[in-house]
Short mmCIF file of C-alpha atoms and ligand atoms in Angstrom, two decimals:
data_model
loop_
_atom_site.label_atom_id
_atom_site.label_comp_id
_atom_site.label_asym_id
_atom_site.label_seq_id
_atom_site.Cartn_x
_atom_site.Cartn_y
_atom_site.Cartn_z
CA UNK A 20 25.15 3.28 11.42
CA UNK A 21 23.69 6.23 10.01
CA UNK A 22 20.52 6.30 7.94
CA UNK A 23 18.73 8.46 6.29
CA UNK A 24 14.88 8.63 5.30
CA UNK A 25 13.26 10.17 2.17
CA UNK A 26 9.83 10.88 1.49
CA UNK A 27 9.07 12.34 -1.48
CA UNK A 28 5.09 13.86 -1.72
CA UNK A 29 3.52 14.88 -4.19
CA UNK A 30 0.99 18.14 -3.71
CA UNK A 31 -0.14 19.72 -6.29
CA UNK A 32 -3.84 20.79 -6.79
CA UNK A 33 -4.13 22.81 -3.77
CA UNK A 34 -1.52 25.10 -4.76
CA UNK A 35 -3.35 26.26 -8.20
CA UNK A 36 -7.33 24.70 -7.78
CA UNK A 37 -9.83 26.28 -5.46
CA UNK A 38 -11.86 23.64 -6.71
CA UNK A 39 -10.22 20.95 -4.44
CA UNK A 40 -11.59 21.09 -1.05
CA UNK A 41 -9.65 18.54 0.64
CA UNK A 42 -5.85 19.24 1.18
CA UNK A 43 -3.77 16.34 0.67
CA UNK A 44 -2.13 14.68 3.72
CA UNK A 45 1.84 12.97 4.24
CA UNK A 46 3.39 11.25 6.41
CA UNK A 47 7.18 10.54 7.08
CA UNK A 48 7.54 6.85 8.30
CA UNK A 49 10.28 5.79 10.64
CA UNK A 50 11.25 2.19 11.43
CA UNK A 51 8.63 0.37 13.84
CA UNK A 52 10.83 0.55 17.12
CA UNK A 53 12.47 3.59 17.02
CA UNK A 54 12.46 5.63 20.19
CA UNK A 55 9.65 8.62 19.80
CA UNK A 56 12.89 10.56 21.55
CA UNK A 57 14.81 9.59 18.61
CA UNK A 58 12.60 10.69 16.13
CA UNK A 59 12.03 14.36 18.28
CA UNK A 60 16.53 14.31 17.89
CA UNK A 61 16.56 14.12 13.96
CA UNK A 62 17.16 16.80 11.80
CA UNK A 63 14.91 17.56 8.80
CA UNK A 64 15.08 18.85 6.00
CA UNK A 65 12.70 20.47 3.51
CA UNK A 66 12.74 20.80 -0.40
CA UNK A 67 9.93 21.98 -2.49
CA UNK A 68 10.69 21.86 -6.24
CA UNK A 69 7.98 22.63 -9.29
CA UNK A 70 8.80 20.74 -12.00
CA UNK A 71 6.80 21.48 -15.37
CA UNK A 72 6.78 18.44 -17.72
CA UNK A 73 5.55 18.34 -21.50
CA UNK A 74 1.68 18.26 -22.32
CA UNK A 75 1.45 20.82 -19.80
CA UNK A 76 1.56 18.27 -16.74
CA UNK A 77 3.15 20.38 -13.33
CA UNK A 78 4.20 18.25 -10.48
CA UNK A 79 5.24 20.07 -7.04
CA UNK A 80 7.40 17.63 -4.75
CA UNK A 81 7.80 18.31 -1.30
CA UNK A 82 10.95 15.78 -0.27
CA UNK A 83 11.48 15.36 3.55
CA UNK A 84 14.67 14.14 4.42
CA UNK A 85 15.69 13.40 7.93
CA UNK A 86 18.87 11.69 9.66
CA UNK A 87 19.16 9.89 12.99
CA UNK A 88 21.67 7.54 14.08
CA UNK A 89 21.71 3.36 15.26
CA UNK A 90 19.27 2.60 12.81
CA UNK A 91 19.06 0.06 9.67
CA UNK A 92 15.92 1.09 7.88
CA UNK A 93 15.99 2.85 4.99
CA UNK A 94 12.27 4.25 3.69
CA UNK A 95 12.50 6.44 0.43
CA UNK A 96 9.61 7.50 -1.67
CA UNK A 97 9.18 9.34 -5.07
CA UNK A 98 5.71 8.78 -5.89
CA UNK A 99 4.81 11.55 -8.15
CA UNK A 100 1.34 12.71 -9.45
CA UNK A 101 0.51 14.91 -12.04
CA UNK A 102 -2.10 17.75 -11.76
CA UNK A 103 -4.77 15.80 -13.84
CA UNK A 104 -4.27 12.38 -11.79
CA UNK A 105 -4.22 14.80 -8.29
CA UNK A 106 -7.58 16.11 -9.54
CA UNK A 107 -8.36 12.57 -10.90
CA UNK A 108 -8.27 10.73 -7.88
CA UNK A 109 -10.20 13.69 -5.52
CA UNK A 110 -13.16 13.69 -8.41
CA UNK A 111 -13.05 9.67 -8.32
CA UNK A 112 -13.29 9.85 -4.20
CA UNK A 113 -16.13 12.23 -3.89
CA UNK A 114 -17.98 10.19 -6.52
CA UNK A 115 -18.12 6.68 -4.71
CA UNK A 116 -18.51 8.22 -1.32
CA UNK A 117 -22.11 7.82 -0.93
CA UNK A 118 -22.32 4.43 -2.58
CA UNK A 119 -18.79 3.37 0.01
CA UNK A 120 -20.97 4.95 2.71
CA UNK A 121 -17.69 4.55 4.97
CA UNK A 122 -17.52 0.95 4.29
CA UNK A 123 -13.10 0.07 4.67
CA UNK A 124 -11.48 -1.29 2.16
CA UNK A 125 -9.02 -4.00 2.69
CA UNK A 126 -6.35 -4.44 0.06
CA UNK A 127 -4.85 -8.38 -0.65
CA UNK A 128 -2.42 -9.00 -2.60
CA UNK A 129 1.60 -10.65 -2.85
CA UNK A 130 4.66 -9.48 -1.13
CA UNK A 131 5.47 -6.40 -2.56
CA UNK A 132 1.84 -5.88 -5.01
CA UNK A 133 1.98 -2.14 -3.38
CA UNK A 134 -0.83 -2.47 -0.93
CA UNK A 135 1.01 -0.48 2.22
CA UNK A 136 2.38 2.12 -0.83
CA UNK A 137 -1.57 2.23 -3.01
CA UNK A 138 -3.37 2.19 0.07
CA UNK A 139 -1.83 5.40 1.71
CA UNK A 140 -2.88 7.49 -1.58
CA UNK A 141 -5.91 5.57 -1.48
CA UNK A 142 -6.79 6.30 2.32
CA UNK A 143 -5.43 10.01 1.36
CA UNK A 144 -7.72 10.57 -1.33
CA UNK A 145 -10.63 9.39 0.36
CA UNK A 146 -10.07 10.86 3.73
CA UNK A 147 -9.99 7.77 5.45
CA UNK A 148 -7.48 6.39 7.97
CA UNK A 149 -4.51 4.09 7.02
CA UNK A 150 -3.50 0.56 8.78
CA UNK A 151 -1.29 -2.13 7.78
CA UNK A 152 -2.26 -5.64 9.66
CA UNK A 153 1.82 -6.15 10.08
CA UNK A 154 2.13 -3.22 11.80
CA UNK A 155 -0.79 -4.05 14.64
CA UNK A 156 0.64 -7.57 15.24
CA UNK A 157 3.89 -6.07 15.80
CA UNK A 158 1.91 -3.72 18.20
CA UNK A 159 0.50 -6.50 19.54
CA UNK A 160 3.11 -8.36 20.05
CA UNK A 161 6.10 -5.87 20.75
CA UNK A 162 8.00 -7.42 18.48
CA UNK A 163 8.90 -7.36 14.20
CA UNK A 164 7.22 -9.84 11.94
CA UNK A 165 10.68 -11.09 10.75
CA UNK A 166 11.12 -11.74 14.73
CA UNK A 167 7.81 -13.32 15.77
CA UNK A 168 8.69 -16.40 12.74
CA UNK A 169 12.02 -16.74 14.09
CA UNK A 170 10.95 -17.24 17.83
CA UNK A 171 7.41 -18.36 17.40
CA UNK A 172 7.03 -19.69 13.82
CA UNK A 173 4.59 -19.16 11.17
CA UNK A 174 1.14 -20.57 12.85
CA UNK A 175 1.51 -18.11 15.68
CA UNK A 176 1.66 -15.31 13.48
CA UNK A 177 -1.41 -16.44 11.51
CA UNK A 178 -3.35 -16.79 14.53
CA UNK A 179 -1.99 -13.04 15.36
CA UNK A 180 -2.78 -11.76 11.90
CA UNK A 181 -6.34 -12.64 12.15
CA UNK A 182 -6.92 -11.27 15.35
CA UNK A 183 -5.30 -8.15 13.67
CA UNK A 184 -8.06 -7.99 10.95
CA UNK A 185 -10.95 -9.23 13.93
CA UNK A 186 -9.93 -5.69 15.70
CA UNK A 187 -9.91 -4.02 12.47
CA UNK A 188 -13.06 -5.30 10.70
CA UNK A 189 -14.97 -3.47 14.22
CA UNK A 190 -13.73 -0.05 12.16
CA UNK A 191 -15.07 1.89 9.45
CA UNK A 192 -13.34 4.15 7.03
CA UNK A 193 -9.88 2.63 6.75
CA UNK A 194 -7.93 1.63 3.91
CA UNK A 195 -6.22 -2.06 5.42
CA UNK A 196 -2.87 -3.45 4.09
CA UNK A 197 -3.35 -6.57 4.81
CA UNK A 198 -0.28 -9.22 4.89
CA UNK A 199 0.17 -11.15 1.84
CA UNK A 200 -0.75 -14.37 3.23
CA UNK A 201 -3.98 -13.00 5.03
CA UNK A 202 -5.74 -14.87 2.03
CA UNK A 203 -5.23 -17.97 3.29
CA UNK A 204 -6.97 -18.39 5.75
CA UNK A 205 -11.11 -18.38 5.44
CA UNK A 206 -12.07 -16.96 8.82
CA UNK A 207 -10.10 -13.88 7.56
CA UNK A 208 -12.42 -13.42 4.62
CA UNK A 209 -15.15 -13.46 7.25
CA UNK A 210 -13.49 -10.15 8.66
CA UNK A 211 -12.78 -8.47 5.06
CA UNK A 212 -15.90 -9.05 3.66
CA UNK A 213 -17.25 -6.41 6.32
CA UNK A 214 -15.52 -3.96 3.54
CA UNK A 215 -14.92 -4.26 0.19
CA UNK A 216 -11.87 -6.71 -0.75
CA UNK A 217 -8.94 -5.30 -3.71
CA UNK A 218 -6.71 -7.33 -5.06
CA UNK A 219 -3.67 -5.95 -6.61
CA UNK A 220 -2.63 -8.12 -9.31
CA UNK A 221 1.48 -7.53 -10.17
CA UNK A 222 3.18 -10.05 -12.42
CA UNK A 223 5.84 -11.99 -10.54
CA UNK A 224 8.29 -10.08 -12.42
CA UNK A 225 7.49 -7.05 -11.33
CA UNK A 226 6.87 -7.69 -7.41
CA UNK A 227 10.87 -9.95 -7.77
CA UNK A 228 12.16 -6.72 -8.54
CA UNK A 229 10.67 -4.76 -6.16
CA UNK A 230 11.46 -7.14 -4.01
CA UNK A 231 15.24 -7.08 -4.53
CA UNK A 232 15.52 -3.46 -4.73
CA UNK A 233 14.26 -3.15 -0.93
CA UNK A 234 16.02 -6.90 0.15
CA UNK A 235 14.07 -9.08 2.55
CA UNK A 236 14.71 -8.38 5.78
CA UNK A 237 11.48 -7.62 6.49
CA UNK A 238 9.69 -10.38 4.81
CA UNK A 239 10.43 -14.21 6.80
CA UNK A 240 9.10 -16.17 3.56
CA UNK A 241 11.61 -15.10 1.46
CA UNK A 242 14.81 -13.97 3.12
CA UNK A 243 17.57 -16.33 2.31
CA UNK A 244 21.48 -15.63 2.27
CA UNK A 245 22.68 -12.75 0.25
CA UNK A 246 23.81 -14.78 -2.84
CA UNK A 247 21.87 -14.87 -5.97
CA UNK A 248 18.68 -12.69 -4.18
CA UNK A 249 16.97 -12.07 -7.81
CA UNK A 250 16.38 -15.58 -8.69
CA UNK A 251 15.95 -17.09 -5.18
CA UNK A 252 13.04 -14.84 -4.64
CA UNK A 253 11.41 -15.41 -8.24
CA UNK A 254 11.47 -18.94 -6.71
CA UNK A 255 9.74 -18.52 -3.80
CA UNK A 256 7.81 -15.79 -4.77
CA UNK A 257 6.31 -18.30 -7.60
CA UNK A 258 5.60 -21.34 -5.64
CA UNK A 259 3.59 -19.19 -3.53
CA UNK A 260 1.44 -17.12 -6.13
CA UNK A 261 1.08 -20.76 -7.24
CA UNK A 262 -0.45 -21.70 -4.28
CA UNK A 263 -2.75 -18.69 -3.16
CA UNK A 264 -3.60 -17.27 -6.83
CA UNK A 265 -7.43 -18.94 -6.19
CA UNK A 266 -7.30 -17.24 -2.96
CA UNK A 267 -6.45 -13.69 -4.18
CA UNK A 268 -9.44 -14.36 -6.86
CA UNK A 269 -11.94 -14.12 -4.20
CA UNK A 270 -11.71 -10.31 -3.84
CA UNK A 271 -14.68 -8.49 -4.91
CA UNK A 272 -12.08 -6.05 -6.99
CA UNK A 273 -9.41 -6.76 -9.50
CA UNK A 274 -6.90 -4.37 -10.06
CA UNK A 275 -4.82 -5.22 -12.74
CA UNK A 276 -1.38 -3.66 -13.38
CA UNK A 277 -0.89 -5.69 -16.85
CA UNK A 278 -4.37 -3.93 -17.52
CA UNK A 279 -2.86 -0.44 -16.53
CA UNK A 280 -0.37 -0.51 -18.36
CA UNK A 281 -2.06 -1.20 -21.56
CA UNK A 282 -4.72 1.33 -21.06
CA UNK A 283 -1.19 3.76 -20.80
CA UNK A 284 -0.19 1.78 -24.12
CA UNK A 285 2.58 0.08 -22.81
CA UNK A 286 3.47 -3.62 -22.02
CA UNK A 287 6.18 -2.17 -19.41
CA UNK A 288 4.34 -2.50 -15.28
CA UNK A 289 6.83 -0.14 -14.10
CA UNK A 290 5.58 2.48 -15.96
CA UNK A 291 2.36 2.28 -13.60
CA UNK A 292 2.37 4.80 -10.53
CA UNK A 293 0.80 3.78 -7.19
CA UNK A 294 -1.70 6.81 -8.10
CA UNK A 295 -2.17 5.15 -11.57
CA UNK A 296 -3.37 2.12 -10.05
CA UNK A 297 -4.95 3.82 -6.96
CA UNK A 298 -6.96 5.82 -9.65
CA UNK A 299 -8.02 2.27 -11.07
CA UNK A 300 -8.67 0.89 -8.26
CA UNK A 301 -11.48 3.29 -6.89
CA UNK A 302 -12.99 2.84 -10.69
CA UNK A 303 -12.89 -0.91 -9.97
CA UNK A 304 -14.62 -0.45 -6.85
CA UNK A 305 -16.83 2.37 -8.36
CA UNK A 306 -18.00 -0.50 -11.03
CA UNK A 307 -18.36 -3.50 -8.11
CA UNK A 308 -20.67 -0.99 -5.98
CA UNK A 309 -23.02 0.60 -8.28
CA UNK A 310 -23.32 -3.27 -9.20
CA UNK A 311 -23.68 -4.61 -5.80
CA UNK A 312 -26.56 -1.21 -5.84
CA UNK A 313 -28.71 -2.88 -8.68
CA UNK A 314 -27.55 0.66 -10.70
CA UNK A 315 -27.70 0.23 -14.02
CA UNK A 316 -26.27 2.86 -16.87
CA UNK A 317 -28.32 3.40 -19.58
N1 ADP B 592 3.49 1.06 -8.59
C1 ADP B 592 4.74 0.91 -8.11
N2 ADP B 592 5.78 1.11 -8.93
C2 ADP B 592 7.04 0.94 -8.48
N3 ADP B 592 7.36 0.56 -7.22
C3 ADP B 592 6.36 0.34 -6.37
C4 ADP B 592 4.99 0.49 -6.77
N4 ADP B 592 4.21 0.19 -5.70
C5 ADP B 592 5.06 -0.14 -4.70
N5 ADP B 592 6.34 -0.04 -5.09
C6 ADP B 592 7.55 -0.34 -4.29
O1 ADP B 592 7.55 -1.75 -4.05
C7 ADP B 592 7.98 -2.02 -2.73
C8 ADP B 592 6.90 -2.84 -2.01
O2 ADP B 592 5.74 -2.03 -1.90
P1 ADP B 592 4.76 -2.16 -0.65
O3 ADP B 592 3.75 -1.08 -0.77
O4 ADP B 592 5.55 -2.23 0.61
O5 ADP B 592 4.11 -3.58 -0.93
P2 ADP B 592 3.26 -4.54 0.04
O6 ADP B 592 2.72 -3.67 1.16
O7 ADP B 592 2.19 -5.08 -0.85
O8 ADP B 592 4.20 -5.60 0.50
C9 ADP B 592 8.26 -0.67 -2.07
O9 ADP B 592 9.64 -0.42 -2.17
C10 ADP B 592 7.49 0.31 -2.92
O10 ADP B 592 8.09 1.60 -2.95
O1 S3P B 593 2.92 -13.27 2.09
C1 S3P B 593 3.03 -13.54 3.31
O2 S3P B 593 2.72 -14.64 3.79
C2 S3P B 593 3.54 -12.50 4.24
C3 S3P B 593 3.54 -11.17 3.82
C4 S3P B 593 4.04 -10.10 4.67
O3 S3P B 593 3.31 -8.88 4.43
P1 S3P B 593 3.48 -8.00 3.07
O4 S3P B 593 2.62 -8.61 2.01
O5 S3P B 593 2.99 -6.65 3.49
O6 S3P B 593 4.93 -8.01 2.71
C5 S3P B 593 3.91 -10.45 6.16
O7 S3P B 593 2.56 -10.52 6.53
C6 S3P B 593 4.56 -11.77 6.43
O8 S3P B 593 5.95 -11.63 6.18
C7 S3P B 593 3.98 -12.92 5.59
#
């Protein structure tokens, strides 16, 4: 089968501000296993567009598009940033440098909450580096997380997972994706709290239709026969907020997209953009930190 991948990136501030030091970074994603040979075979393709939008808002996309053969995966992207939330987030990341002082951040959250999409504009913005816990167990282990439940069941992976985040806790300046059961277990709070914990909080609405847009192949705990996929992940996606919601509260930072939303005056989640709440979250953390610092604003 043929497949293609899209990654749509937004750059924009570099192109008109001088005052932006730091040159925004992308990166085209392929599926775990496929052959670096394969990747060096595809063809690419390259379209810059400006778009100019009312209020005087300018967006410049940069979509990658690349083909290769025997593959399944399908990535695609459009995560678009205006000028002012470009210039935003750089302000916001030079301003909680210092008080970070390199310190990772490791972002919790459900299935589909955005932490692998909000933390690589977060780990962009701040310079840091980006890893996903998944995606070093399947290092690990040589094999997908669908894969390792199949063959070796759910405690294995657990026990992988938080030898994942032991490895990664050692580090300093990443942004961590960390799986959406990673809560669960207290010994992997022992890791996080070596940086500062972010939950992303997405109504179960919102993360069901994510969800079934991108199917869930990927993701053992819900992947059922194709019949019906809305409701039998709102299902299972429900029983288990129900069980970990305690467990998400004990991040240091709340990011709420209900909270977004309103401050953007509207009741509608998918209105918020992974910048939006990357934005947010890096004022969350701002607020936790200068706390944490005994700062106080007069
Ligand atoms: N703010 C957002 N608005 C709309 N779609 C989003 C948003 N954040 C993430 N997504 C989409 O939701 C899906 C799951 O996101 P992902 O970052 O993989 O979540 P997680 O890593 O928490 O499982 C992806 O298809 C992604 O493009
Ligand atoms: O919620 C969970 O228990 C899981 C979430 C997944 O990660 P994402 O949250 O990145 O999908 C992955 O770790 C595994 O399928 C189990």
């Amino acid at each position: 089968m043929e497949t293609t991948v899209m990654q749509q990136l937004q750059f924009s501030p570099w192109i008109h501000s001088k005052s932006v030091s730091a040159k925004p970074k992308g990166s085209l994603h392929f599926p775990r296993r496929l052959a670096e040979q394969d990747i060096l075979q595809a063809p690419f393709s390259f379209d810059l567009r400006v778009s100019r939008h009312s209020n005087h808002r300018r967006t410049v996309a940069l979509k990658i598009s690349c083909s290769y053969k025997n593959s399944s995966v399908l990535e695609s992207g459009n995560h678009c940033a205006s000028v002012d939330e470009s210039l935003a987030i750089q302000r916001k990341s030079r301003e909680i440098e210092s008080y970070l002082n390199g310190r990772s951040i490791y972002l919790v959250g459900m299935m589909g909450s955005g932490k692998t999409t909000v933390g690589k504009v977060l780990s962009n913005a701040l310079g840091y580096s980006f890893s996903d816990s998944d995606s070093l167990v399947e290092e690990d282990t040589g094999i997908s997380v669908a894969e390792i439940f199949k063959v070796y069941g759910e405690d294995f992976f657990r026990e992988r997972e938080t030898e994942a985040l032991r490895k990664l806790s050692l580090m300093r300046q990443f942004v961590i994706s960390t799986g959406g059961g990673a809560v669960t277990r207290s010994i992997n709070w022992k890791y996080m709290h070596k940086g500062i914990s972010v939950w992303l909080d997405v109504p179960l609405e919102a993360l069901v239709k994510r969800i079934s847009a991108v199917g869930t192949n990927s993701r053992p705990l819900l992947h059922h026969d194709s019949t019906d996929a809305y409701s039998k992940t709102l299902v299972r996606l429900s029983t288990l907020l129900e069980e970990r919601g305690e467990a998400y509260a004990n991040a240091e930072v709340t990011v709420s997209c209900e909270k977004i939303a309103a401050k953007l005056g509207t009741k509608d989640v998918s209105n918020v953009t992974p910048m939006a709440i990357a934005i947010e979250a890096l004022e969350q953390i701002e607020i936790f930190l200068k706390r944490e610092d005994g700062y106080c604003a007069i």
